[in-house]
Every structure is written in structure tokens, then in C-alpha cells.
C-alpha positions as a Markdown table, in Angstrom:
| # | Residue | x | y | z |
|---|---|---|---|---|
| 1 | Unk | 35.3 | 35.6 | 62.2 |
| 2 | Unk | 32.9 | 32.6 | 62.7 |
| 3 | Unk | 31.8 | 31.3 | 66.0 |
| 4 | Unk | 30.0 | 28.1 | 66.8 |
| 5 | Unk | 29.1 | 25.4 | 69.3 |
| 6 | Unk | 30.7 | 22.1 | 69.1 |
| 7 | Unk | 29.5 | 19.2 | 71.3 |
| 8 | Unk | 32.0 | 16.3 | 71.7 |
| 9 | Unk | 32.0 | 13.2 | 73.9 |
| 10 | Unk | 35.3 | 13.6 | 75.6 |
| 11 | Unk | 35.4 | 10.1 | 77.0 |
| 12 | Unk | 39.1 | 9.8 | 76.2 |
| 13 | Unk | 40.1 | 13.3 | 77.1 |
| 14 | Unk | 39.6 | 16.5 | 75.0 |
| 15 | Unk | 41.9 | 15.3 | 72.3 |
| 16 | Unk | 43.6 | 18.6 | 71.7 |
| 17 | Unk | 46.4 | 20.9 | 72.9 |
| 18 | Unk | 46.1 | 24.4 | 73.9 |
| 19 | Unk | 48.3 | 27.4 | 74.3 |
| 20 | Unk | 47.7 | 31.1 | 75.2 |
| 21 | Unk | 45.6 | 32.8 | 77.8 |
| 22 | Unk | 46.0 | 36.1 | 79.8 |
| 23 | Unk | 49.2 | 34.9 | 81.4 |
| 24 | Unk | 51.1 | 33.5 | 78.3 |
| 25 | Unk | 49.7 | 34.9 | 75.2 |
| 26 | Unk | 49.9 | 32.7 | 72.1 |
| 27 | Unk | 50.2 | 35.9 | 70.1 |
| 28 | Unk | 51.4 | 39.1 | 71.5 |
| 29 | Unk | 48.6 | 41.2 | 73.1 |
| 30 | Unk | 46.0 | 38.3 | 72.4 |
| 31 | Unk | 44.5 | 36.8 | 75.6 |
| 32 | Unk | 42.6 | 34.1 | 73.8 |
| 33 | Unk | 43.2 | 30.4 | 74.3 |
| 34 | Unk | 44.0 | 28.6 | 71.1 |
| 35 | Unk | 43.8 | 24.9 | 70.0 |
| 36 | Unk | 47.3 | 24.3 | 68.7 |
| 37 | Unk | 47.1 | 20.5 | 67.9 |
| 38 | Unk | 44.6 | 17.7 | 67.6 |
| 39 | Unk | 45.8 | 14.5 | 69.0 |
| 40 | Unk | 45.7 | 11.7 | 66.5 |
| 41 | Unk | 42.7 | 9.3 | 66.9 |
| 42 | Unk | 41.2 | 11.3 | 69.9 |
| 43 | Unk | 37.6 | 12.7 | 70.0 |
| 44 | Unk | 38.4 | 16.1 | 68.5 |
| 45 | Unk | 40.1 | 14.7 | 65.5 |
| 46 | Unk | 37.5 | 12.0 | 65.0 |
| 47 | Unk | 34.7 | 14.5 | 65.1 |
| 48 | Unk | 36.4 | 16.8 | 62.5 |
| 49 | Unk | 34.8 | 20.1 | 63.4 |
| 50 | Unk | 37.8 | 21.6 | 65.4 |
| 51 | Unk | 41.1 | 22.8 | 64.0 |
| 52 | Unk | 44.4 | 24.1 | 65.1 |
| 53 | Unk | 43.9 | 27.9 | 65.3 |
| 54 | Unk | 40.4 | 27.8 | 66.6 |
| 55 | Unk | 39.9 | 30.0 | 69.8 |
| 56 | Unk | 38.1 | 28.4 | 72.8 |
| 57 | Unk | 35.6 | 30.9 | 74.0 |
| 58 | Unk | 33.8 | 28.6 | 76.6 |
| 59 | Unk | 33.5 | 25.0 | 77.8 |
| 60 | Unk | 30.4 | 24.0 | 79.8 |
| 61 | Unk | 29.5 | 27.5 | 80.6 |
| 62 | Unk | 33.1 | 28.3 | 81.9 |
| 63 | Unk | 34.4 | 31.4 | 79.9 |
| 64 | Unk | 37.9 | 31.0 | 78.6 |
| 65 | Unk | 38.0 | 34.6 | 77.6 |
| 66 | Unk | 40.6 | 36.7 | 79.6 |
| 67 | Unk | 41.6 | 33.6 | 81.6 |
| 68 | Unk | 44.8 | 32.3 | 82.6 |
| 69 | Unk | 45.7 | 29.0 | 80.8 |
| 70 | Unk | 46.3 | 26.9 | 83.9 |
| 71 | Unk | 43.0 | 28.1 | 85.5 |
| 72 | Unk | 41.1 | 27.2 | 82.4 |
| 73 | Unk | 42.7 | 23.7 | 82.1 |
| 74 | Unk | 42.1 | 23.1 | 85.8 |
| 75 | Unk | 38.5 | 24.1 | 85.8 |
| 76 | Unk | 37.7 | 21.8 | 82.8 |
| 77 | Unk | 39.1 | 18.6 | 84.2 |
| 78 | Unk | 36.0 | 17.9 | 86.3 |
| 79 | Unk | 33.5 | 18.6 | 83.6 |
| 80 | Unk | 31.0 | 16.2 | 82.2 |
| 81 | Unk | 32.2 | 14.1 | 79.3 |
| 82 | Unk | 29.7 | 15.6 | 76.9 |
| 83 | Unk | 30.9 | 19.0 | 77.4 |
| 84 | Unk | 29.8 | 21.8 | 75.1 |
| 85 | Unk | 32.6 | 23.9 | 73.6 |
| 86 | Unk | 32.1 | 27.4 | 72.0 |
| 87 | Unk | 34.8 | 28.3 | 69.6 |
| 88 | Unk | 35.7 | 30.9 | 67.1 |
| 89 | Unk | 37.6 | 30.5 | 63.9 |
């Protein structure tokens, strides 16, 4: 497994869809939140470093590990547009 930090300018939104979390696991028994799709032409796709299947560990110091999906999404909506995301492949 490989982890790393990705810095994107999310001026037009994050540019990816997610599933998973403690409340609705993407894979049985797995509490991680996964990127499931990159939106065509959005920041994540243009940058090229994120892929479907990547696990989001943290965004702007907010841990996504063992979090409910809705809580994670709600907490990131007010973040700075140049948020840092830590991911694991």
C-alpha cells in the first residue's frame, strides 16, 4: 500500500465522488472512504494523481479514518480551496 499527499486547488469543487465510511462501508468490514469516480474536467481529473479506488485518509487535517461518510463530507465543505488531501492506494 502506498500513501501520499496530494494538493489540489478545488476552486470548482473536489471533482470526485466518494463512498464508504463507518456507517456505510464500501467493502464489508472496511471503514475507509474511497474515491469512486473522477468528474470529467474537474480538478482531480485534470491533476491526474487521484484515481478511483484511492482511500482518503485526511483532508486539511480532518481525519477520514473511522468517520461516517456524511460527517466527512459536511466537514470538508468549508475548507480552503487549496486543501491538502492524504490518500492511500
